[in-house]
Coordinates of N, CA and C in Angstrom, one line a residue:
X21 N -10.6 -20.2 -9.4 CA -11.9 -19.6 -9.7 C -11.8 -18.1 -9.2
X22 N -12.2 -17.2 -10.0 CA -12.2 -15.8 -9.7 C -13.6 -15.3 -9.6
X23 N -13.9 -14.8 -8.4 CA -15.3 -14.3 -8.2 C -15.4 -12.9 -8.7
X24 N -16.7 -12.5 -9.1 CA -17.0 -11.2 -9.5 C -17.1 -10.3 -8.4
X25 N -16.5 -9.1 -8.4 CA -16.6 -8.2 -7.3 C -18.0 -7.7 -7.1
X26 N -18.4 -7.6 -5.9 CA -19.7 -7.1 -5.5 C -19.8 -5.6 -5.6
X27 N -20.6 -5.0 -6.5 CA -20.6 -3.6 -6.6 C -21.1 -2.8 -5.4
X28 N -21.8 -3.5 -4.5 CA -22.3 -2.9 -3.3 C -21.2 -2.9 -2.2
X29 N -20.1 -3.5 -2.4 CA -19.1 -3.6 -1.4 C -17.8 -3.1 -2.0
X30 N -17.8 -1.9 -2.6 CA -16.6 -1.4 -3.2 C -16.0 -0.3 -2.4
X31 N -14.7 -0.3 -2.4 CA -13.9 0.7 -1.7 C -13.0 1.3 -2.8
X32 N -12.7 2.5 -2.7 CA -11.9 3.2 -3.7 C -10.5 2.7 -3.6
X33 N -9.7 3.1 -4.5 CA -8.3 2.8 -4.5 C -7.6 3.6 -3.4
X34 N -6.7 2.9 -2.7 CA -5.9 3.6 -1.6 C -4.5 3.3 -1.7
X35 N -3.7 4.3 -1.3 CA -2.2 4.2 -1.3 C -1.7 4.4 0.1
X36 N -0.8 3.6 0.5 CA -0.3 3.5 1.9 C 1.3 3.5 1.8
X37 N 1.9 4.2 2.8 CA 3.3 4.1 3.0 C 3.6 3.8 4.4
X38 N 4.4 2.7 4.6 CA 4.8 2.3 5.9 C 6.3 2.4 6.0
X39 N 6.8 3.0 7.1 CA 8.3 3.2 7.3 C 8.9 1.9 7.7
X40 N 10.2 1.8 7.7 CA 10.9 0.5 8.0 C 10.6 -0.1 9.4
X41 N 10.1 0.8 10.3 CA 9.8 0.3 11.6 C 8.3 -0.2 11.7
X42 N 7.6 -0.1 10.6 CA 6.2 -0.6 10.6 C 5.2 0.4 10.9
X43 N 5.5 1.7 11.0 CA 4.6 2.7 11.3 C 4.0 3.3 10.1
X44 N 2.7 3.5 10.1 CA 2.0 4.1 9.0 C 2.3 5.6 8.9
X45 N 3.0 6.1 7.8 CA 3.3 7.5 7.7 C 2.5 8.2 6.7
X46 N 1.8 7.4 5.8 CA 0.9 8.1 4.8 C -0.1 7.1 4.4
X47 N -1.3 7.6 4.2 CA -2.4 6.9 3.6 C -3.3 7.8 2.9
X48 N -3.8 7.4 1.8 CA -4.7 8.3 1.0 C -5.7 7.4 0.3
X49 N -7.0 7.8 0.4 CA -8.1 7.1 -0.2 C -8.6 7.9 -1.4
X50 N -8.7 7.3 -2.6 CA -9.2 7.9 -3.8 C -10.5 7.3 -4.1
X51 N -11.6 8.0 -4.0 CA -12.9 7.5 -4.3 C -13.8 7.4 -3.1
X52 N -13.5 7.9 -2.0 CA -14.4 7.9 -0.8 C -13.6 8.3 0.4
X53 N -14.4 8.3 1.6 CA -13.8 8.7 2.8 C -12.8 7.8 3.5
X54 N -12.8 6.5 3.1 CA -11.8 5.6 3.6 C -12.2 5.0 4.9
X55 N -11.1 4.7 5.7 CA -11.3 4.0 7.0 C -11.1 5.0 8.2
X56 N -11.5 4.5 9.4 CA -11.3 5.2 10.6 C -9.8 5.1 10.9
X57 N -9.3 6.0 11.8 CA -7.9 6.0 12.1 C -7.4 4.7 12.7
X58 N -8.1 4.1 13.6 CA -7.7 2.8 14.2 C -7.6 1.7 13.2
X59 N -8.6 1.7 12.3 CA -8.6 0.7 11.2 C -7.4 0.8 10.3
X60 N -7.0 2.1 10.0 CA -5.8 2.3 9.1 C -4.6 1.8 9.8
X61 N -4.4 2.1 11.1 CA -3.2 1.6 11.8 C -3.2 0.1 11.9
X62 N -4.4 -0.5 12.1 CA -4.5 -1.9 12.2 C -4.1 -2.6 10.9
X63 N -4.6 -2.1 9.8 CA -4.3 -2.6 8.5 C -2.8 -2.5 8.2
X64 N -2.2 -1.3 8.5 CA -0.8 -1.1 8.2 C 0.1 -2.0 9.0
X65 N -0.2 -2.1 10.3 CA 0.6 -3.0 11.1 C 0.5 -4.4 10.8
X66 N -0.8 -4.8 10.5 CA -1.0 -6.2 10.1 C -0.2 -6.6 8.8
X67 N -0.3 -5.7 7.8 CA 0.4 -5.9 6.6 C 1.9 -6.0 6.8
X68 N 2.4 -5.0 7.6 CA 3.9 -5.0 7.9 C 4.3 -6.3 8.6
X69 N 3.5 -6.8 9.6 CA 3.9 -8.0 10.3 C 3.8 -9.2 9.3
X70 N 2.8 -9.3 8.5 CA 2.6 -10.5 7.6 C 3.7 -10.5 6.6
X71 N 4.1 -9.3 6.1 CA 5.1 -9.2 5.1 C 6.5 -9.6 5.7
X72 N 6.7 -9.2 7.0 CA 8.0 -9.6 7.6 C 8.0 -11.1 7.8
X73 N 6.9 -11.7 8.2 CA 6.8 -13.2 8.4 C 7.1 -13.9 7.0
X74 N 6.4 -13.3 6.0 CA 6.6 -13.9 4.6 C 8.0 -13.9 4.2
X75 N 8.7 -12.8 4.5 CA 10.1 -12.7 4.1 C 11.0 -13.8 4.8
X76 N 10.6 -14.1 6.1 CA 11.4 -15.0 6.9 C 11.1 -16.5 6.5
X77 N 9.9 -16.8 6.1 CA 9.5 -18.2 5.7 C 9.7 -18.5 4.2
X78 N 10.1 -17.5 3.5 CA 10.3 -17.7 2.0 C 11.3 -18.8 1.8
X79 N 10.9 -19.7 0.8 CA 11.8 -20.9 0.5 C 13.0 -20.4 -0.3
X80 N 13.0 -19.2 -0.8 CA 14.1 -18.7 -1.6 C 15.0 -17.9 -0.7
X81 N 16.2 -18.4 -0.5 CA 17.2 -17.7 0.3 C 18.4 -17.4 -0.5
X82 N 18.8 -16.2 -0.6 CA 20.0 -15.8 -1.3 C 21.1 -15.4 -0.3
X83 N 22.3 -16.0 -0.5 CA 23.3 -15.6 0.5 C 23.7 -14.2 0.4
X84 N 24.0 -13.5 1.6 CA 24.3 -12.1 1.6 C 25.6 -11.9 0.8
X85 N 25.7 -10.7 0.2 CA 26.9 -10.4 -0.7 C 26.9 -11.1 -2.0
X86 N 27.8 -10.9 -2.8 CA 27.8 -11.5 -4.1 C 26.9 -10.9 -5.1
X87 N 26.8 -11.5 -6.3 CA 26.0 -10.9 -7.4 C 24.5 -10.9 -7.2
X88 N 24.0 -11.9 -6.5 CA 22.6 -12.1 -6.4 C 22.0 -11.5 -5.1
X89 N 22.8 -10.7 -4.3 CA 22.4 -10.2 -3.0 C 21.1 -9.3 -3.2
X90 N 21.0 -8.6 -4.3 CA 19.8 -7.7 -4.5 C 18.5 -8.4 -4.7
X91 N 18.6 -9.7 -4.8 CA 17.4 -10.5 -5.1 C 16.7 -11.1 -3.8
X92 N 17.3 -10.7 -2.7 CA 16.8 -11.2 -1.4 C 15.3 -10.9 -1.3
X93 N 14.5 -11.9 -0.8 CA 13.1 -11.7 -0.7 C 12.8 -10.6 0.4
X94 N 11.9 -9.7 0.1 CA 11.6 -8.6 1.1 C 10.3 -8.8 1.7
X95 N 9.5 -9.8 1.3 CA 8.2 -9.9 1.9 C 7.1 -10.0 0.8
X96 N 5.9 -9.7 1.2 CA 4.7 -9.8 0.3 C 4.8 -8.7 -0.8
X97 N 4.7 -9.1 -2.0 CA 4.7 -8.1 -3.1 C 3.3 -8.0 -3.7
X98 N 2.5 -9.0 -3.6 CA 1.1 -9.0 -4.2 C 0.2 -10.0 -3.5
X99 N -1.0 -9.5 -3.3 CA -2.1 -10.4 -2.8 C -3.3 -10.1 -3.7
X100 N -3.9 -11.2 -4.2 CA -5.2 -11.0 -4.9 C -6.3 -11.8 -4.2
X101 N -7.3 -11.1 -3.9 CA -8.5 -11.7 -3.2 C -9.6 -11.7 -4.2
X102 N -10.8 -12.1 -3.8 CA -12.0 -12.1 -4.7 C -12.3 -10.8 -5.3
X103 N -12.2 -9.7 -4.5 CA -12.7 -8.4 -5.0 C -11.6 -7.4 -5.0
X104 N -10.4 -7.6 -4.4 CA -9.4 -6.6 -4.3 C -8.0 -7.2 -4.6
X105 N -7.1 -6.3 -4.9 CA -5.7 -6.7 -5.1 C -4.9 -5.7 -4.3
X106 N -3.9 -6.2 -3.6 CA -2.9 -5.4 -2.9 C -1.6 -5.7 -3.5
X107 N -0.9 -4.6 -3.9 CA 0.4 -4.7 -4.5 C 1.4 -3.8 -3.8
X108 N 2.5 -4.3 -3.4 CA 3.5 -3.6 -2.6 C 4.8 -3.4 -3.3
X109 N 5.4 -2.3 -3.1 CA 6.8 -2.0 -3.5 C 7.7 -1.8 -2.3
X110 N 8.7 -2.6 -2.2 CA 9.7 -2.5 -1.1 C 10.9 -1.7 -1.6
X111 N 11.1 -0.6 -1.0 CA 12.3 0.2 -1.4 C 13.5 -0.4 -0.7
X112 N 14.7 0.0 -1.3 CA 15.9 -0.6 -0.7 C 16.2 -0.1 0.7
X113 N 15.5 1.0 1.2 CA 15.7 1.5 2.5 C 14.7 0.8 3.5
X114 N 13.8 0.0 3.0 CA 12.9 -0.7 3.9 C 11.5 -0.1 3.9
X115 N 11.3 1.0 3.2 CA 10.0 1.6 3.1 C 9.1 0.7 2.3
X116 N 7.8 0.6 2.7 CA 6.8 -0.2 2.0 C 5.8 0.7 1.5
X117 N 5.5 0.7 0.2 CA 4.5 1.4 -0.4 C 3.5 0.4 -1.0
X118 N 2.3 0.5 -0.6 CA 1.3 -0.5 -1.2 C 0.0 0.2 -1.6
X119 N -0.5 -0.4 -2.6 CA -1.8 0.1 -3.2 C -2.8 -1.0 -3.1
X120 N -4.0 -0.6 -2.6 CA -5.1 -1.5 -2.5 C -6.1 -1.1 -3.6
X121 N -6.5 -1.9 -4.5 CA -7.4 -1.6 -5.6 C -8.4 -2.7 -5.8
X122 N -9.7 -2.2 -5.9 CA -10.7 -3.2 -6.2 C -10.5 -3.8 -7.6
X123 N -10.9 -5.0 -7.8 CA -10.9 -5.6 -9.2 C -12.1 -5.1 -9.9
X124 N -12.0 -4.9 -11.2 CA -13.1 -4.5 -12.0 C -13.4 -3.0 -12.0
X125 N -14.7 -2.6 -12.1 CA -15.0 -1.2 -12.1 C -14.6 -0.5 -10.8
X126 N -14.0 0.7 -11.0 CA -13.5 1.4 -9.8 C -12.1 1.1 -9.5
X127 N -11.5 0.1 -10.0 CA -10.1 -0.2 -9.8 C -9.2 0.5 -10.7
X128 N -7.9 0.3 -10.5 CA -6.9 0.9 -11.3 C -6.9 0.4 -12.7
X129 N -6.8 1.3 -13.6 CA -6.7 1.0 -15.0 C -5.2 0.9 -15.4
X130 N -4.8 -0.2 -15.9 CA -3.4 -0.3 -16.3 C -2.6 -1.0 -15.2
X131 N -1.3 -0.9 -15.3 CA -0.4 -1.6 -14.4 C -0.3 -0.8 -13.1
X132 N -0.2 -1.6 -12.0 CA 0.0 -1.0 -10.6 C 1.5 -0.8 -10.3
X133 N 2.4 -1.7 -10.8 CA 3.8 -1.6 -10.4 C 4.4 -0.2 -10.9
X134 N 4.1 0.3 -12.1 CA 4.7 1.6 -12.5 C 4.2 2.7 -11.6
X135 N 3.0 2.6 -11.1 CA 2.4 3.7 -10.2 C 3.1 3.6 -8.9
X136 N 3.4 2.4 -8.4 CA 4.1 2.3 -7.1 C 5.5 2.9 -7.2
X137 N 6.2 2.7 -8.3 CA 7.5 3.3 -8.5 C 7.4 4.9 -8.6
X138 N 6.3 5.3 -9.3 CA 6.1 6.8 -9.4 C 5.8 7.4 -8.0
X139 N 5.1 6.6 -7.1 CA 4.8 7.1 -5.8 C 6.1 7.2 -5.0
X140 N 7.0 6.2 -5.2 CA 8.3 6.2 -4.5 C 9.1 7.4 -5.0
X141 N 9.1 7.6 -6.3 CA 9.8 8.8 -6.9 C 9.3 10.1 -6.3
X142 N 8.0 10.2 -6.2 CA 7.4 11.4 -5.7 C 7.7 11.6 -4.2
X143 N 7.8 10.5 -3.5 CA 8.2 10.5 -2.1 C 9.7 11.0 -2.0
X144 N 10.5 10.5 -2.9 CA 11.9 11.0 -2.9 C 12.0 12.5 -3.2
X145 N 11.2 12.9 -4.2 CA 11.3 14.3 -4.7 C 10.7 15.3 -3.7
X146 N 9.5 15.0 -3.2 CA 8.8 16.0 -2.5 C 8.9 15.8 -0.9
X147 N 9.0 14.6 -0.5 CA 9.0 14.4 1.0 C 10.5 14.5 1.5
X148 N 11.3 13.6 1.0 CA 12.7 13.6 1.5 C 13.5 14.9 1.3
X149 N 13.2 15.6 0.2 CA 13.9 16.9 0.0 C 13.3 18.1 0.7
X150 N 12.2 17.8 1.4 CA 11.5 18.9 2.2 C 12.3 19.1 3.5
X151 N 12.9 20.3 3.7 CA 13.7 20.5 4.9 C 12.9 20.5 6.2
X152 N 11.6 20.5 6.1 CA 10.8 20.5 7.4 C 10.3 19.1 7.7
X153 N 10.6 18.1 6.8 CA 10.1 16.7 7.1 C 11.1 16.0 8.0
X154 N 10.6 15.4 9.0 CA 11.4 14.6 9.9 C 11.2 13.1 9.6
X155 N 12.3 12.4 9.3 CA 12.1 10.9 8.9 C 11.2 10.2 10.0
X156 N 10.5 9.2 9.5 CA 9.6 8.4 10.2 C 8.4 9.1 10.9
X157 N 8.2 10.3 10.5 CA 7.0 11.0 11.0 C 5.9 11.0 9.9
X158 N 4.7 11.2 10.3 CA 3.6 11.3 9.2 C 3.9 12.3 8.2
X159 N 3.6 12.0 6.9 CA 3.9 12.9 5.8 C 2.8 13.9 5.7
X160 N 3.2 15.2 5.8 CA 2.3 16.3 5.6 C 3.0 17.3 4.6
X161 N 2.8 17.0 3.4 CA 3.5 17.8 2.3 C 2.4 18.0 1.2
X162 N 2.1 19.3 1.0 CA 1.1 19.6 0.0 C 1.5 19.2 -1.4
X163 N 2.8 19.4 -1.8 CA 3.2 19.1 -3.1 C 3.1 17.5 -3.3
X164 N 3.4 16.8 -2.3 CA 3.3 15.3 -2.4 C 1.8 14.9 -2.6
X165 N 0.9 15.5 -1.8 CA -0.5 15.3 -2.0 C -1.0 15.6 -3.4
X166 N -0.5 16.7 -3.9 CA -0.9 17.1 -5.3 C -0.4 16.1 -6.3
X167 N 0.8 15.6 -6.1 CA 1.4 14.6 -7.1 C 0.6 13.3 -6.9
X168 N 0.2 12.9 -5.7 CA -0.6 11.7 -5.6 C -2.0 11.9 -6.3
X169 N -2.6 13.0 -6.2 CA -3.8 13.3 -6.9 C -3.7 13.1 -8.4
X170 N -2.5 13.6 -8.9 CA -2.3 13.4 -10.3 C -2.1 12.0 -10.7
X171 N -1.4 11.2 -9.9 CA -1.1 9.8 -10.2 C -2.4 9.0 -10.1
X172 N -3.3 9.4 -9.3 CA -4.5 8.6 -9.1 C -5.8 9.3 -9.5
X173 N -5.7 10.2 -10.4 CA -6.9 11.0 -10.9 C -7.9 10.1 -11.5
X174 N -7.5 9.0 -12.2 CA -8.5 8.1 -12.8 C -9.2 7.2 -11.8
X175 N -8.8 7.3 -10.5 CA -9.4 6.4 -9.5 C -10.5 7.1 -8.7
X176 N -10.8 8.3 -9.0 CA -11.8 9.0 -8.2 C -13.2 8.7 -8.6
X177 N -13.6 7.4 -8.6 CA -14.9 7.0 -8.9 C -15.5 6.1 -7.8
X178 N -16.8 6.1 -7.8 CA -17.4 5.2 -6.8 C -17.6 5.8 -5.4
X179 N -18.3 5.2 -4.6 CA -18.5 5.6 -3.2 C -18.1 4.5 -2.3
X180 N -17.4 4.8 -1.2 CA -17.1 3.8 -0.3 C -18.3 3.5 0.6
X181 N -18.8 2.3 0.5 CA -20.0 1.9 1.2 C -19.6 1.0 2.4
X182 N -18.6 0.2 2.2 CA -18.3 -0.8 3.2 C -16.8 -1.3 3.0
X183 N -16.1 -1.3 4.0 CA -14.7 -1.7 4.0 C -14.5 -3.2 4.4
X184 N -15.6 -3.9 4.6 CA -15.6 -5.2 5.1 C -14.8 -6.2 4.2
X185 N -14.9 -6.0 2.9 CA -14.2 -6.8 2.0 C -12.7 -6.8 2.2
X186 N -12.1 -5.7 2.5 CA -10.7 -5.5 2.7 C -10.3 -6.2 4.1
X187 N -11.2 -5.9 5.1 CA -10.9 -6.5 6.4 C -11.0 -8.1 6.3
X188 N -11.9 -8.6 5.5 CA -12.0 -10.0 5.3 C -10.8 -10.6 4.6
X189 N -10.2 -9.8 3.6 CA -9.0 -10.3 2.9 C -7.9 -10.4 3.9
X190 N -7.6 -9.4 4.7 CA -6.5 -9.4 5.7 C -6.8 -10.5 6.8
X191 N -8.0 -10.6 7.2 CA -8.3 -11.7 8.2 C -8.0 -13.1 7.6
X192 N -8.4 -13.3 6.4 CA -8.1 -14.6 5.7 C -6.6 -14.9 5.6
X193 N -5.8 -13.8 5.3 CA -4.4 -14.0 5.3 C -3.8 -14.3 6.6
X194 N -4.3 -13.6 7.7 CA -3.8 -13.9 9.0 C -4.2 -15.3 9.4
X195 N -5.4 -15.8 9.1 CA -5.7 -17.1 9.5 C -4.9 -18.1 8.7
X196 N -4.5 -17.9 7.5 CA -3.7 -18.8 6.7 C -2.3 -18.9 7.3
X197 N -1.7 -17.7 7.8 CA -0.4 -17.7 8.4 C -0.4 -18.5 9.7
X198 N -1.5 -18.4 10.5 CA -1.5 -19.0 11.8 C -1.6 -20.6 11.7
X199 N -1.9 -21.1 10.5 CA -2.0 -22.6 10.4 C -0.7 -23.3 10.6

């Protein structure tokens, strides 16, 4: 059963980048002011931890080396809740890029996976090639921000009124893992 998203509880689309150590290095909200700093860090570290646990408990194990080594499970790739969807791209270097999008109005139009790959491409082009960027530090790159604005220009709709729906989604996932 799929519930209809509540228009009074909408949050804009957001893009997040977590380094291989689990630290939040970039977050951007399209469509509103987003979350407070502590909430952002809590969400990023919770997702990183849950994704790491999911990778460990996955029933699909591929032996290292050989032809199928690239198919090793890397963790959570997608979560769909009543009002939101979270989709994650795991880079070969351990970087996690995820997009949180409301379902229905205000959400992403079209496929999320191609945008995740475009974000990774922009990260490679603008951040990693920046001589002033230090790995694993927060991303402060104007060209990267401009590219993100281009990628998510169709998401600048709506007003962030309440982030409780996203917190509830992560809380439900945490409770499920604890069982």
